[in-house]
Amino acid sequence: MRDFIKTLTPAKVKEVICFGSCAFVDSPVPMLRELLTKQGIKVSDKEFTCKGAMGPLYAGHPNDNDIQNFREFIEQTRQALS
């Protein structure tokens, strides 16, 4: 992900909405936000994070509820941007 972010420029990307799943940290978004900002990329205040499985830790995640919450986030974000 870090290498990919290094390829981005404000000319290529208007704005990013961060989302992700994680097991060891509360959210991957602060790290993503920092990397993108260093590239001069505008990062939305909107974000989504859910638990993600790492071996037995949070096994079963993202689950159906997480996916439904993500769908709702996408729809709310889409409506807000319209």
Short mmCIF file of C-alpha atoms in Angstrom, two decimals:
data_model
loop_
_atom_site.label_atom_id
_atom_site.label_comp_id
_atom_site.label_asym_id
_atom_site.label_seq_id
_atom_site.Cartn_x
_atom_site.Cartn_y
_atom_site.Cartn_z
CA MET A 1 0.00 0.00 0.00
CA ARG A 2 2.83 2.39 0.85
CA ASP A 3 4.45 1.86 -2.55
CA PHE A 4 1.13 2.41 -4.32
CA ILE A 5 0.45 5.63 -2.40
CA LYS A 6 3.88 6.92 -3.45
CA THR A 7 2.72 6.73 -7.09
CA LEU A 8 -0.23 9.06 -6.47
CA THR A 9 -0.22 12.78 -7.19
CA PRO A 10 -2.84 15.51 -6.76
CA ALA A 11 -3.03 15.63 -10.58
CA LYS A 12 -4.13 11.97 -10.61
CA VAL A 13 -6.32 11.94 -7.50
CA LYS A 14 -8.87 14.58 -6.51
CA GLU A 15 -9.70 13.24 -3.04
CA VAL A 16 -9.49 9.97 -1.11
CA ILE A 17 -11.96 8.44 1.31
CA CYS A 18 -10.12 5.99 3.54
CA PHE A 19 -11.53 2.66 4.63
CA GLY A 20 -10.14 -0.61 5.87
CA SER A 21 -10.21 -3.46 8.32
CA CYS A 22 -7.68 -4.25 11.00
CA ALA A 23 -6.88 -6.55 13.88
CA PHE A 24 -3.94 -5.01 15.71
CA VAL A 25 -4.76 -1.29 15.67
CA ASP A 26 -7.98 0.62 16.19
CA SER A 27 -7.90 1.89 12.62
CA PRO A 28 -5.55 1.91 9.63
CA VAL A 29 -6.93 5.30 8.59
CA PRO A 30 -4.50 7.57 10.51
CA MET A 31 -1.52 5.90 8.82
CA LEU A 32 -3.20 6.08 5.40
CA ARG A 33 -4.17 9.71 6.00
CA GLU A 34 -0.57 10.61 6.88
CA LEU A 35 0.92 8.87 3.84
CA LEU A 36 -1.62 10.44 1.47
CA THR A 37 -1.21 13.91 2.97
CA LYS A 38 2.57 13.68 2.50
CA GLN A 39 1.86 13.07 -1.20
CA GLY A 40 -0.25 16.23 -1.30
CA ILE A 41 -3.47 14.24 -1.69
CA LYS A 42 -6.66 15.65 -0.19
CA VAL A 43 -8.16 13.18 2.31
CA SER A 44 -11.84 13.29 3.22
CA ASP A 45 -12.96 13.46 6.84
CA LYS A 46 -15.26 10.54 6.03
CA GLU A 47 -13.78 7.15 6.91
CA PHE A 48 -14.80 3.57 7.67
CA THR A 49 -13.06 0.87 9.69
CA CYS A 50 -14.13 -2.55 10.91
CA LYS A 51 -12.38 -5.47 12.56
CA GLY A 52 -10.48 -7.82 10.30
CA ALA A 53 -9.37 -11.36 11.05
CA MET A 54 -5.72 -12.11 11.73
CA GLY A 55 -5.55 -15.83 12.43
CA PRO A 56 -7.82 -16.53 15.39
CA LEU A 57 -7.93 -12.85 16.38
CA TYR A 58 -11.32 -11.47 15.27
CA ALA A 59 -12.01 -14.66 13.32
CA GLY A 60 -15.04 -14.28 11.09
CA HIS A 61 -14.51 -10.57 10.44
CA PRO A 62 -15.36 -8.77 8.32
CA ASN A 63 -18.71 -10.47 8.85
CA ASP A 64 -22.15 -9.87 7.34
CA ASN A 65 -22.83 -7.05 9.80
CA ASP A 66 -19.52 -5.34 8.96
CA ILE A 67 -20.28 -5.62 5.25
CA GLN A 68 -23.78 -4.20 5.74
CA ASN A 69 -22.32 -1.29 7.74
CA PHE A 70 -19.84 -0.68 4.91
CA ARG A 71 -22.66 -0.70 2.34
CA GLU A 72 -24.52 1.88 4.43
CA PHE A 73 -21.35 3.99 4.70
CA ILE A 74 -20.92 3.88 0.93
CA GLU A 75 -24.53 4.88 0.31
CA GLN A 76 -24.44 7.73 2.85
CA THR A 77 -21.15 8.97 1.41
CA ARG A 78 -22.45 8.75 -2.15
CA GLN A 79 -25.54 10.77 -1.20
CA ALA A 80 -23.44 13.36 0.61
CA LEU A 81 -21.24 13.82 -2.46
CA SER A 82 -24.18 14.14 -4.88
#
